[in-house]
PDB file of C-alpha atoms in Angstrom:
ATOM      1  CA  UNK Q   6      13.338 -26.075 -14.930  1.00 89.00           C
ATOM      2  CA  UNK Q   7      14.831 -22.833 -13.732  1.00 95.00           C
ATOM      3  CA  UNK Q   8      12.802 -19.765 -12.934  1.00 97.00           C
ATOM      4  CA  UNK Q   9      13.829 -16.309 -14.052  1.00 97.00           C
ATOM      5  CA  UNK Q  10      16.020 -15.570 -11.044  1.00 97.00           C
ATOM      6  CA  UNK Q  11      17.819 -18.899 -11.346  1.00 97.00           C
ATOM      7  CA  UNK Q  12      18.380 -18.336 -15.058  1.00 98.00           C
ATOM      8  CA  UNK Q  13      19.758 -14.884 -14.333  1.00 98.00           C
ATOM      9  CA  UNK Q  14      22.194 -16.367 -11.801  1.00 97.00           C
ATOM     10  CA  UNK Q  15      23.248 -18.966 -14.368  1.00 97.00           C
ATOM     11  CA  UNK Q  16      24.085 -16.426 -17.066  1.00 97.00           C
ATOM     12  CA  UNK Q  17      25.654 -14.023 -14.581  1.00 97.00           C
ATOM     13  CA  UNK Q  18      27.977 -16.745 -13.374  1.00 96.00           C
ATOM     14  CA  UNK Q  19      28.843 -17.755 -16.922  1.00 96.00           C
ATOM     15  CA  UNK Q  20      29.592 -14.151 -17.900  1.00 97.00           C
ATOM     16  CA  UNK Q  21      31.817 -13.707 -14.881  1.00 95.00           C
ATOM     17  CA  UNK Q  22      33.730 -16.925 -15.498  1.00 92.00           C
ATOM     18  CA  UNK Q  23      34.438 -15.999 -19.091  1.00 93.00           C
ATOM     19  CA  UNK Q  24      35.181 -12.308 -18.586  1.00 93.00           C
ATOM     20  CA  UNK Q  25      32.076 -11.153 -20.458  1.00 96.00           C
ATOM     21  CA  UNK Q  26      29.329  -8.754 -19.440  1.00 98.00           C
ATOM     22  CA  UNK Q  27      25.578  -9.199 -19.647  1.00 98.00           C
ATOM     23  CA  UNK Q  28      23.485  -7.117 -22.053  1.00 98.00           C
ATOM     24  CA  UNK Q  29      23.673  -3.456 -20.973  1.00 97.00           C
ATOM     25  CA  UNK Q  30      20.122  -2.790 -22.259  1.00 97.00           C
ATOM     26  CA  UNK Q  31      18.056  -3.756 -19.201  1.00 96.00           C
ATOM     27  CA  UNK Q  32      14.759  -4.301 -21.061  1.00 96.00           C
ATOM     28  CA  UNK Q  33      16.447  -6.475 -23.658  1.00 97.00           C
ATOM     29  CA  UNK Q  34      18.275  -8.426 -20.931  1.00 98.00           C
ATOM     30  CA  UNK Q  35      14.953  -9.132 -19.194  1.00 97.00           C
ATOM     31  CA  UNK Q  36      13.396 -10.330 -22.463  1.00 97.00           C
ATOM     32  CA  UNK Q  37      16.378 -12.560 -23.281  1.00 98.00           C
ATOM     33  CA  UNK Q  38      16.377 -14.194 -19.840  1.00 98.00           C
ATOM     34  CA  UNK Q  39      12.605 -14.724 -20.094  1.00 98.00           C
ATOM     35  CA  UNK Q  40      13.172 -16.261 -23.534  1.00 98.00           C
ATOM     36  CA  UNK Q  41      15.720 -18.708 -22.102  1.00 98.00           C
ATOM     37  CA  UNK Q  42      13.305 -19.694 -19.315  1.00 98.00           C
ATOM     38  CA  UNK Q  43      10.525 -20.213 -21.865  1.00 97.00           C
ATOM     39  CA  UNK Q  44      12.737 -22.307 -24.141  1.00 97.00           C
ATOM     40  CA  UNK Q  45      13.914 -24.474 -21.270  1.00 97.00           C
ATOM     41  CA  UNK Q  46      10.246 -25.028 -20.397  1.00 96.00           C
ATOM     42  CA  UNK Q  47       9.374 -25.857 -24.027  1.00 95.00           C
ATOM     43  CA  UNK Q  48      12.356 -27.987 -25.035  1.00 93.00           C
ATOM     44  CA  UNK Q  49      14.125 -28.988 -21.826  1.00 94.00           C
ATOM     45  CA  UNK Q  50      17.222 -26.884 -22.484  1.00 95.00           C
ATOM     46  CA  UNK Q  51      17.833 -23.125 -22.762  1.00 97.00           C
ATOM     47  CA  UNK Q  52      18.018 -22.746 -26.516  1.00 97.00           C
ATOM     48  CA  UNK Q  53      18.956 -19.282 -27.880  1.00 98.00           C
ATOM     49  CA  UNK Q  54      15.901 -17.016 -27.553  1.00 98.00           C
ATOM     50  CA  UNK Q  55      16.624 -15.338 -30.893  1.00 97.00           C
ATOM     51  CA  UNK Q  56      16.973 -18.468 -32.992  1.00 97.00           C
ATOM     52  CA  UNK Q  57      14.406 -21.031 -34.000  1.00 94.00           C
ATOM     53  CA  UNK Q  58      14.967 -24.287 -32.095  1.00 94.00           C
ATOM     54  CA  UNK Q  59      14.265 -27.654 -33.686  1.00 91.00           C
ATOM     55  CA  UNK Q  60      13.162 -29.139 -30.368  1.00 90.00           C
ATOM     56  CA  UNK Q  61      15.592 -32.017 -30.977  1.00 87.00           C
ATOM     57  CA  UNK Q  62      18.456 -31.639 -28.529  1.00 85.00           C
ATOM     58  CA  UNK Q  63      21.187 -32.987 -30.800  1.00 84.00           C
ATOM     59  CA  UNK Q  64      20.401 -30.372 -33.405  1.00 88.00           C
ATOM     60  CA  UNK Q  65      20.064 -27.536 -30.931  1.00 91.00           C
ATOM     61  CA  UNK Q  66      23.200 -28.226 -28.877  1.00 89.00           C
ATOM     62  CA  UNK Q  67      25.188 -25.640 -30.865  1.00 92.00           C
ATOM     63  CA  UNK Q  68      22.575 -22.935 -30.141  1.00 96.00           C
ATOM     64  CA  UNK Q  69      21.958 -23.850 -26.508  1.00 95.00           C
ATOM     65  CA  UNK Q  70      23.033 -20.942 -24.353  1.00 97.00           C
ATOM     66  CA  UNK Q  71      25.943 -20.211 -24.141  1.00 96.00           C
ATOM     67  CA  UNK Q  72      26.033 -21.101 -27.836  1.00 95.00           C
ATOM     68  CA  UNK Q  73      29.056 -22.370 -29.740  1.00 92.00           C
ATOM     69  CA  UNK Q  74      29.240 -19.148 -31.716  1.00 94.00           C
ATOM     70  CA  UNK Q  75      29.363 -16.808 -28.729  1.00 95.00           C
ATOM     71  CA  UNK Q  76      33.103 -16.535 -28.262  1.00 93.00           C
ATOM     72  CA  UNK Q  77      33.822 -15.834 -31.914  1.00 93.00           C
ATOM     73  CA  UNK Q  78      30.939 -13.314 -32.103  1.00 95.00           C
ATOM     74  CA  UNK Q  79      31.938 -11.431 -28.954  1.00 96.00           C
ATOM     75  CA  UNK Q  80      35.471 -11.297 -30.271  1.00 93.00           C
ATOM     76  CA  UNK Q  81      34.461 -10.000 -33.707  1.00 95.00           C
ATOM     77  CA  UNK Q  82      31.317  -7.944 -32.955  1.00 97.00           C
ATOM     78  CA  UNK Q  83      31.494  -7.320 -29.207  1.00 97.00           C
ATOM     79  CA  UNK Q  84      28.309  -9.312 -28.594  1.00 97.00           C
ATOM     80  CA  UNK Q  85      26.829 -12.744 -29.107  1.00 98.00           C
ATOM     81  CA  UNK Q  86      24.034 -13.230 -31.654  1.00 97.00           C
ATOM     82  CA  UNK Q  87      21.182 -12.391 -29.276  1.00 97.00           C
ATOM     83  CA  UNK Q  88      23.171  -9.799 -27.308  1.00 97.00           C
ATOM     84  CA  UNK Q  89      23.012 -11.564 -23.940  1.00 98.00           C
ATOM     85  CA  UNK Q  90      26.813 -11.646 -23.611  1.00 98.00           C
ATOM     86  CA  UNK Q  91      28.848  -8.599 -24.574  1.00 98.00           C
ATOM     87  CA  UNK Q  92      32.427  -7.351 -24.419  1.00 97.00           C
ATOM     88  CA  UNK Q  93      33.691  -4.712 -21.986  1.00 96.00           C
ATOM     89  CA  UNK Q  94      33.598  -2.169 -24.812  1.00 96.00           C
ATOM     90  CA  UNK Q  95      29.915  -2.758 -25.663  1.00 97.00           C
ATOM     91  CA  UNK Q  96      29.053  -2.854 -21.980  1.00 97.00           C
ATOM     92  CA  UNK Q  97      30.483   0.649 -21.648  1.00 97.00           C
ATOM     93  CA  UNK Q  98      28.794   1.908 -24.818  1.00 96.00           C
ATOM     94  CA  UNK Q  99      25.408   0.194 -25.296  1.00 95.00           C
ATOM     95  CA  UNK Q 100      24.814   2.146 -28.531  1.00 94.00           C
ATOM     96  CA  UNK Q 101      27.153  -0.421 -30.095  1.00 94.00           C
ATOM     97  CA  UNK Q 102      24.521  -3.130 -29.521  1.00 95.00           C
ATOM     98  CA  UNK Q 103      22.832  -4.069 -32.767  1.00 92.00           C
ATOM     99  CA  UNK Q 104      22.125  -6.854 -35.201  1.00 93.00           C
ATOM    100  CA  UNK Q 105      25.106  -9.006 -36.124  1.00 95.00           C
ATOM    101  CA  UNK Q 106      25.283 -11.629 -38.888  1.00 94.00           C
ATOM    102  CA  UNK Q 107      24.274 -15.221 -38.161  1.00 94.00           C
ATOM    103  CA  UNK Q 108      27.458 -17.306 -37.831  1.00 92.00           C
ATOM    104  CA  UNK Q 109      25.633 -20.640 -37.601  1.00 92.00           C
ATOM    105  CA  UNK Q 110      26.388 -22.405 -40.910  1.00 88.00           C
ATOM    106  CA  UNK Q 111      23.529 -22.683 -43.438  1.00 87.00           C
ATOM    107  CA  UNK Q 112      23.830 -26.456 -43.659  1.00 85.00           C
ATOM    108  CA  UNK Q 113      23.421 -26.748 -39.877  1.00 88.00           C
ATOM    109  CA  UNK Q 114      20.360 -24.468 -39.936  1.00 89.00           C
ATOM    110  CA  UNK Q 115      18.861 -26.581 -42.717  1.00 85.00           C
ATOM    111  CA  UNK Q 116      19.570 -29.894 -40.959  1.00 84.00           C
ATOM    112  CA  UNK Q 117      18.033 -28.584 -37.722  1.00 87.00           C
ATOM    113  CA  UNK Q 118      14.977 -27.369 -39.599  1.00 85.00           C
ATOM    114  CA  UNK Q 119      14.477 -30.762 -41.195  1.00 82.00           C
ATOM    115  CA  UNK Q 120      14.782 -32.425 -37.773  1.00 80.00           C
ATOM    116  CA  UNK Q 121      12.059 -30.199 -36.322  1.00 79.00           C
ATOM    117  CA  UNK Q 122       9.161 -32.131 -34.899  1.00 66.00           C
ATOM    118  CA  UNK Q 123      10.745 -35.507 -35.573  1.00 64.00           C
ATOM    119  CA  UNK Q 124      11.807 -36.120 -31.990  1.00 55.00           C
ATOM    120  CA  UNK Q 125      14.930 -37.768 -30.747  1.00 51.00           C
ATOM    121  CA  UNK Q 126      16.099 -41.122 -32.067  1.00 45.00           C
ATOM    122  CA  UNK Q 127      19.335 -42.884 -32.967  1.00 43.00           C
ATOM    123  CA  UNK Q 128      18.986 -42.227 -36.665  1.00 49.00           C
ATOM    124  CA  UNK Q 129      18.821 -38.521 -36.006  1.00 47.00           C
ATOM    125  CA  UNK Q 130      21.972 -38.686 -33.899  1.00 49.00           C
ATOM    126  CA  UNK Q 131      23.978 -40.476 -36.564  1.00 50.00           C
ATOM    127  CA  UNK Q 132      22.900 -37.840 -39.092  1.00 53.00           C
ATOM    128  CA  UNK Q 133      23.707 -34.941 -36.826  1.00 53.00           C
ATOM    129  CA  UNK Q 134      25.970 -32.465 -38.585  1.00 55.00           C
ATOM    130  CA  UNK Q 135      29.466 -31.932 -37.312  1.00 57.00           C
ATOM    131  CA  UNK Q 136      30.353 -28.274 -37.103  1.00 56.00           C
ATOM    132  CA  UNK Q 137      33.743 -28.656 -35.505  1.00 53.00           C
ATOM    133  CA  UNK Q 138      35.705 -31.021 -37.689  1.00 60.00           C
ATOM    134  CA  UNK Q 139      38.771 -28.840 -37.954  1.00 68.00           C
ATOM    135  CA  UNK Q 140      38.555 -27.058 -34.652  1.00 76.00           C
ATOM    136  CA  UNK Q 141      41.755 -26.206 -32.784  1.00 84.00           C
ATOM    137  CA  UNK Q 142      42.456 -27.312 -29.235  1.00 90.00           C
ATOM    138  CA  UNK Q 143      44.085 -24.797 -26.893  1.00 91.00           C
ATOM    139  CA  UNK Q 144      45.902 -25.705 -23.708  1.00 94.00           C
ATOM    140  CA  UNK Q 145      46.245 -23.415 -20.713  1.00 94.00           C
ATOM    141  CA  UNK Q 146      49.959 -23.496 -19.858  1.00 95.00           C
ATOM    142  CA  UNK Q 147      49.157 -22.515 -16.273  1.00 94.00           C
ATOM    143  CA  UNK Q 148      46.658 -25.213 -15.252  1.00 93.00           C
ATOM    144  CA  UNK Q 149      46.433 -27.571 -18.233  1.00 93.00           C
ATOM    145  CA  UNK Q 150      42.770 -26.822 -19.089  1.00 91.00           C
ATOM    146  CA  UNK Q 151      41.896 -27.792 -22.685  1.00 92.00           C
ATOM    147  CA  UNK Q 152      39.507 -25.734 -24.821  1.00 88.00           C
ATOM    148  CA  UNK Q 153      38.311 -26.839 -28.282  1.00 85.00           C
ATOM    149  CA  UNK Q 154      37.579 -23.639 -30.202  1.00 83.00           C
ATOM    150  CA  UNK Q 155      38.934 -21.468 -33.009  1.00 80.00           C
ATOM    151  CA  UNK Q 156      40.738 -19.028 -30.737  1.00 82.00           C
ATOM    152  CA  UNK Q 157      41.966 -19.336 -27.153  1.00 85.00           C
ATOM    153  CA  UNK Q 158      39.340 -18.261 -24.577  1.00 82.00           C
ATOM    154  CA  UNK Q 159      39.840 -14.663 -23.342  1.00 79.00           C
ATOM    155  CA  UNK Q 160      40.318 -16.003 -19.818  1.00 82.00           C
ATOM    156  CA  UNK Q 161      40.875 -19.545 -18.584  1.00 85.00           C
ATOM    157  CA  UNK Q 162      37.586 -20.548 -16.913  1.00 80.00           C
ATOM    158  CA  UNK Q 163      39.521 -22.629 -14.364  1.00 83.00           C
ATOM    159  CA  UNK Q 164      42.539 -20.587 -13.270  1.00 88.00           C
ATOM    160  CA  UNK Q 165      41.696 -17.174 -14.849  1.00 84.00           C
ATOM    161  CA  UNK Q 166      44.968 -17.003 -16.830  1.00 87.00           C
ATOM    162  CA  UNK Q 167      44.755 -14.609 -19.804  1.00 87.00           C
ATOM    163  CA  UNK Q 168      44.486 -15.709 -23.458  1.00 87.00           C
ATOM    164  CA  UNK Q 169      48.248 -15.289 -24.059  1.00 91.00           C
ATOM    165  CA  UNK Q 170      48.904 -18.106 -21.583  1.00 93.00           C
ATOM    166  CA  UNK Q 171      47.252 -20.544 -23.995  1.00 93.00           C
ATOM    167  CA  UNK Q 172      49.141 -22.538 -26.619  1.00 94.00           C
ATOM    168  CA  UNK Q 173      47.966 -24.848 -29.391  1.00 92.00           C
ATOM    169  CA  UNK Q 174      47.563 -28.371 -28.109  1.00 91.00           C
ATOM    170  CA  UNK Q 175      49.156 -30.935 -30.412  1.00 84.00           C
ATOM    171  CA  UNK Q 176      47.871 -34.028 -28.663  1.00 77.00           C
ATOM    172  CA  UNK Q 177      49.460 -36.395 -26.193  1.00 69.00           C
ATOM    173  CA  UNK Q 178      52.866 -37.681 -27.239  1.00 57.00           C
TER     174      UNK Q 178
ATOM    175  CA  UNK Z   8      -5.183 -22.101 -40.043  1.00 59.00           C
ATOM    176  CA  UNK Z   9      -3.730 -18.627 -40.048  1.00 73.00           C
ATOM    177  CA  UNK Z  10      -1.183 -17.702 -37.389  1.00 88.00           C
ATOM    178  CA  UNK Z  11      -0.559 -14.199 -38.676  1.00 94.00           C
ATOM    179  CA  UNK Z  12      -1.612 -11.506 -36.224  1.00 96.00           C
ATOM    180  CA  UNK Z  13      -2.688  -8.028 -37.231  1.00 96.00           C
ATOM    181  CA  UNK Z  14      -1.773  -5.038 -35.063  1.00 97.00           C
ATOM    182  CA  UNK Z  15      -3.876  -1.960 -35.756  1.00 96.00           C
ATOM    183  CA  UNK Z  16      -2.304   1.435 -36.336  1.00 95.00           C
ATOM    184  CA  UNK Z  17      -3.325   4.710 -37.932  1.00 94.00           C
ATOM    185  CA  UNK Z  18      -0.236   4.728 -40.131  1.00 94.00           C
ATOM    186  CA  UNK Z  19      -1.467   2.138 -42.617  1.00 93.00           C
ATOM    187  CA  UNK Z  20      -0.183   3.349 -46.001  1.00 93.00           C
ATOM    188  CA  UNK Z  21       2.374   0.597 -46.275  1.00 94.00           C
ATOM    189  CA  UNK Z  22       1.915  -3.142 -46.107  1.00 96.00           C
ATOM    190  CA  UNK Z  23       4.205  -4.192 -43.257  1.00 97.00           C
ATOM    191  CA  UNK Z  24       4.831  -7.806 -42.322  1.00 97.00           C
ATOM    192  CA  UNK Z  25       7.299  -8.962 -39.693  1.00 98.00           C
ATOM    193  CA  UNK Z  26       8.620 -12.494 -39.259  1.00 98.00           C
ATOM    194  CA  UNK Z  27       9.410 -12.976 -35.582  1.00 98.00           C
ATOM    195  CA  UNK Z  28      10.360 -15.558 -32.953  1.00 98.00           C
ATOM    196  CA  UNK Z  29       8.142 -15.498 -29.873  1.00 97.00           C
ATOM    197  CA  UNK Z  30      11.058 -15.550 -27.397  1.00 97.00           C
ATOM    198  CA  UNK Z  31      13.309 -13.076 -29.249  1.00 97.00           C
ATOM    199  CA  UNK Z  32      14.163  -9.798 -27.530  1.00 97.00           C
ATOM    200  CA  UNK Z  33      15.078  -8.006 -30.766  1.00 97.00           C
ATOM    201  CA  UNK Z  34      11.741  -9.009 -32.315  1.00 98.00           C
ATOM    202  CA  UNK Z  35       9.997  -7.477 -29.307  1.00 97.00           C
ATOM    203  CA  UNK Z  36      11.943  -4.267 -29.878  1.00 97.00           C
ATOM    204  CA  UNK Z  37      10.720  -4.105 -33.485  1.00 97.00           C
ATOM    205  CA  UNK Z  38       7.098  -4.693 -32.428  1.00 97.00           C
ATOM    206  CA  UNK Z  39       7.396  -2.030 -29.741  1.00 97.00           C
ATOM    207  CA  UNK Z  40       8.892   0.460 -32.178  1.00 96.00           C
ATOM    208  CA  UNK Z  41       6.127  -0.097 -34.767  1.00 97.00           C
ATOM    209  CA  UNK Z  42       3.528   0.318 -32.031  1.00 96.00           C
ATOM    210  CA  UNK Z  43       5.126   3.594 -30.932  1.00 96.00           C
ATOM    211  CA  UNK Z  44       5.199   4.787 -34.530  1.00 96.00           C
ATOM    212  CA  UNK Z  45       1.515   3.783 -34.761  1.00 96.00           C
ATOM    213  CA  UNK Z  46       2.244   1.696 -37.852  1.00 96.00           C
ATOM    214  CA  UNK Z  47      -0.275  -0.977 -38.797  1.00 97.00           C
ATOM    215  CA  UNK Z  48       1.468  -4.324 -39.291  1.00 97.00           C
ATOM    216  CA  UNK Z  49       1.140  -8.078 -39.346  1.00 98.00           C
ATOM    217  CA  UNK Z  50       3.475 -10.462 -37.588  1.00 98.00           C
ATOM    218  CA  UNK Z  51       3.965 -14.183 -37.474  1.00 97.00           C
ATOM    219  CA  UNK Z  52       5.966 -16.075 -34.834  1.00 97.00           C
ATOM    220  CA  UNK Z  53       7.778 -18.689 -36.917  1.00 95.00           C
ATOM    221  CA  UNK Z  54       8.618 -20.868 -33.895  1.00 94.00           C
ATOM    222  CA  UNK Z  55       4.910 -21.369 -33.171  1.00 92.00           C
ATOM    223  CA  UNK Z  56       3.960 -22.840 -36.559  1.00 91.00           C
ATOM    224  CA  UNK Z  57       3.285 -26.423 -37.485  1.00 87.00           C
ATOM    225  CA  UNK Z  58       2.988 -28.620 -40.548  1.00 84.00           C
ATOM    226  CA  UNK Z  59       2.015 -27.155 -43.913  1.00 88.00           C
ATOM    227  CA  UNK Z  60       1.646 -23.627 -42.619  1.00 91.00           C
ATOM    228  CA  UNK Z  61       5.150 -23.725 -41.158  1.00 90.00           C
ATOM    229  CA  UNK Z  62       6.556 -24.914 -44.471  1.00 89.00           C
ATOM    230  CA  UNK Z  63       4.709 -22.261 -46.469  1.00 93.00           C
ATOM    231  CA  UNK Z  64       5.659 -19.358 -44.196  1.00 95.00           C
ATOM    232  CA  UNK Z  65       9.314 -20.457 -43.914  1.00 93.00           C
ATOM    233  CA  UNK Z  66       9.540 -20.588 -47.696  1.00 93.00           C
ATOM    234  CA  UNK Z  67       8.102 -17.101 -47.890  1.00 96.00           C
ATOM    235  CA  UNK Z  68      10.644 -15.874 -45.333  1.00 96.00           C
ATOM    236  CA  UNK Z  69      13.474 -17.602 -47.178  1.00 94.00           C
ATOM    237  CA  UNK Z  70      12.615 -15.669 -50.348  1.00 95.00           C
ATOM    238  CA  UNK Z  71      13.290 -12.422 -48.504  1.00 97.00           C
ATOM    239  CA  UNK Z  72      16.060 -13.616 -46.188  1.00 94.00           C
ATOM    240  CA  UNK Z  73      17.897 -16.865 -47.029  1.00 90.00           C
ATOM    241  CA  UNK Z  74      19.243 -17.111 -43.450  1.00 89.00           C
ATOM    242  CA  UNK Z  75      15.634 -17.019 -42.172  1.00 92.00           C
ATOM    243  CA  UNK Z  76      16.793 -14.962 -39.200  1.00 95.00           C
ATOM    244  CA  UNK Z  77      14.329 -12.881 -37.213  1.00 97.00           C
ATOM    245  CA  UNK Z  78      13.195 -10.168 -37.026  1.00 97.00           C
ATOM    246  CA  UNK Z  79      12.773  -9.799 -40.790  1.00 98.00           C
ATOM    247  CA  UNK Z  80      10.504  -6.937 -41.843  1.00 98.00           C
ATOM    248  CA  UNK Z  81       8.988  -7.017 -45.321  1.00 98.00           C
ATOM    249  CA  UNK Z  82       7.447  -3.806 -46.598  1.00 97.00           C
ATOM    250  CA  UNK Z  83       5.118  -3.664 -49.624  1.00 96.00           C
ATOM    251  CA  UNK Z  84       5.742  -7.273 -50.696  1.00 95.00           C
ATOM    252  CA  UNK Z  85       9.515  -6.904 -50.622  1.00 95.00           C
ATOM    253  CA  UNK Z  86      10.052  -3.361 -51.873  1.00 96.00           C
ATOM    254  CA  UNK Z  87      12.039  -2.971 -48.663  1.00 96.00           C
ATOM    255  CA  UNK Z  88      13.357  -5.812 -46.536  1.00 97.00           C
ATOM    256  CA  UNK Z  89      14.896  -4.938 -43.176  1.00 97.00           C
ATOM    257  CA  UNK Z  90      16.745  -7.750 -41.427  1.00 96.00           C
ATOM    258  CA  UNK Z  91      17.376  -7.237 -37.727  1.00 96.00           C
ATOM    259  CA  UNK Z  92      16.408  -4.372 -35.442  1.00 96.00           C
ATOM    260  CA  UNK Z  93      17.787  -1.498 -37.509  1.00 95.00           C
ATOM    261  CA  UNK Z  94      16.234   1.497 -35.839  1.00 94.00           C
ATOM    262  CA  UNK Z  95      17.460   4.128 -38.271  1.00 93.00           C
ATOM    263  CA  UNK Z  96      16.465   2.157 -41.342  1.00 95.00           C
ATOM    264  CA  UNK Z  97      12.991   1.439 -39.964  1.00 96.00           C
ATOM    265  CA  UNK Z  98      12.494   5.138 -39.208  1.00 95.00           C
ATOM    266  CA  UNK Z  99      13.773   6.099 -42.634  1.00 94.00           C
ATOM    267  CA  UNK Z 100      11.438   3.741 -44.496  1.00 94.00           C
ATOM    268  CA  UNK Z 101       8.325   4.029 -42.325  1.00 93.00           C
ATOM    269  CA  UNK Z 102       8.806   7.300 -40.476  1.00 86.00           C
ATOM    270  CA  UNK Z 103       7.896  10.033 -42.930  1.00 63.00           C
ATOM    271  CA  UNK Z 104       4.761   8.597 -44.437  1.00 48.00           C
ATOM    272  CA  UNK Z 105       2.388  11.415 -45.217  1.00 47.00           C
TER     273      UNK Z 105
END
């Protein structure tokens, strides 16, 4: 279990590696980091502080920070759902921080809700919803890093190459 | 069992209920804003509920906000529903009560 300082280091490092910024509203940033610490204490993993966790890891993996929806949300709205990670633009103008729509699909929310309190077992795993059936895979042409997501990452987390250095990965031939 | 908490305020003309998540920073902002506006309100942390009560309160929230996202503020039994920390909208609806 990480304490607040360790959690801060974790998100700072993640922001830096992905070319994001942390929430420019200091009070909100404090609350969000505290929320992550609390959730890790409660569930064993840092589930999104602004979403209801099921407490069953399989069902919360998509909302465990950094969540699966972050990259698409920062790209479209300049911030992730809870506002922990923001774009350069929002970092420079915090007035742009505000509520954004929930990208997590309804059927996933419903499945997670039904799993709440049931604990972890094999049956639950086999019923776990797949949210990335048709997801693209992007290959960094500089270092070969593969990323499964809708759009190429803004920066390669390994070699720091920019998004334009990524191409669609068609599989091994 | 009743997990709804009442916060006193002198501005009590409207019935204000907020669905919140205990760890959510935006929910804290809404609570803080209502406190500063001295609005009387009730809140319920939906992540802290269990069993029948959880089911009942989630269904109530779903009626107002199908995504069940928090904060969701319900004023006068749904006359106004404000989803998310929308400062201007909250001020507009609750600010000029005389």
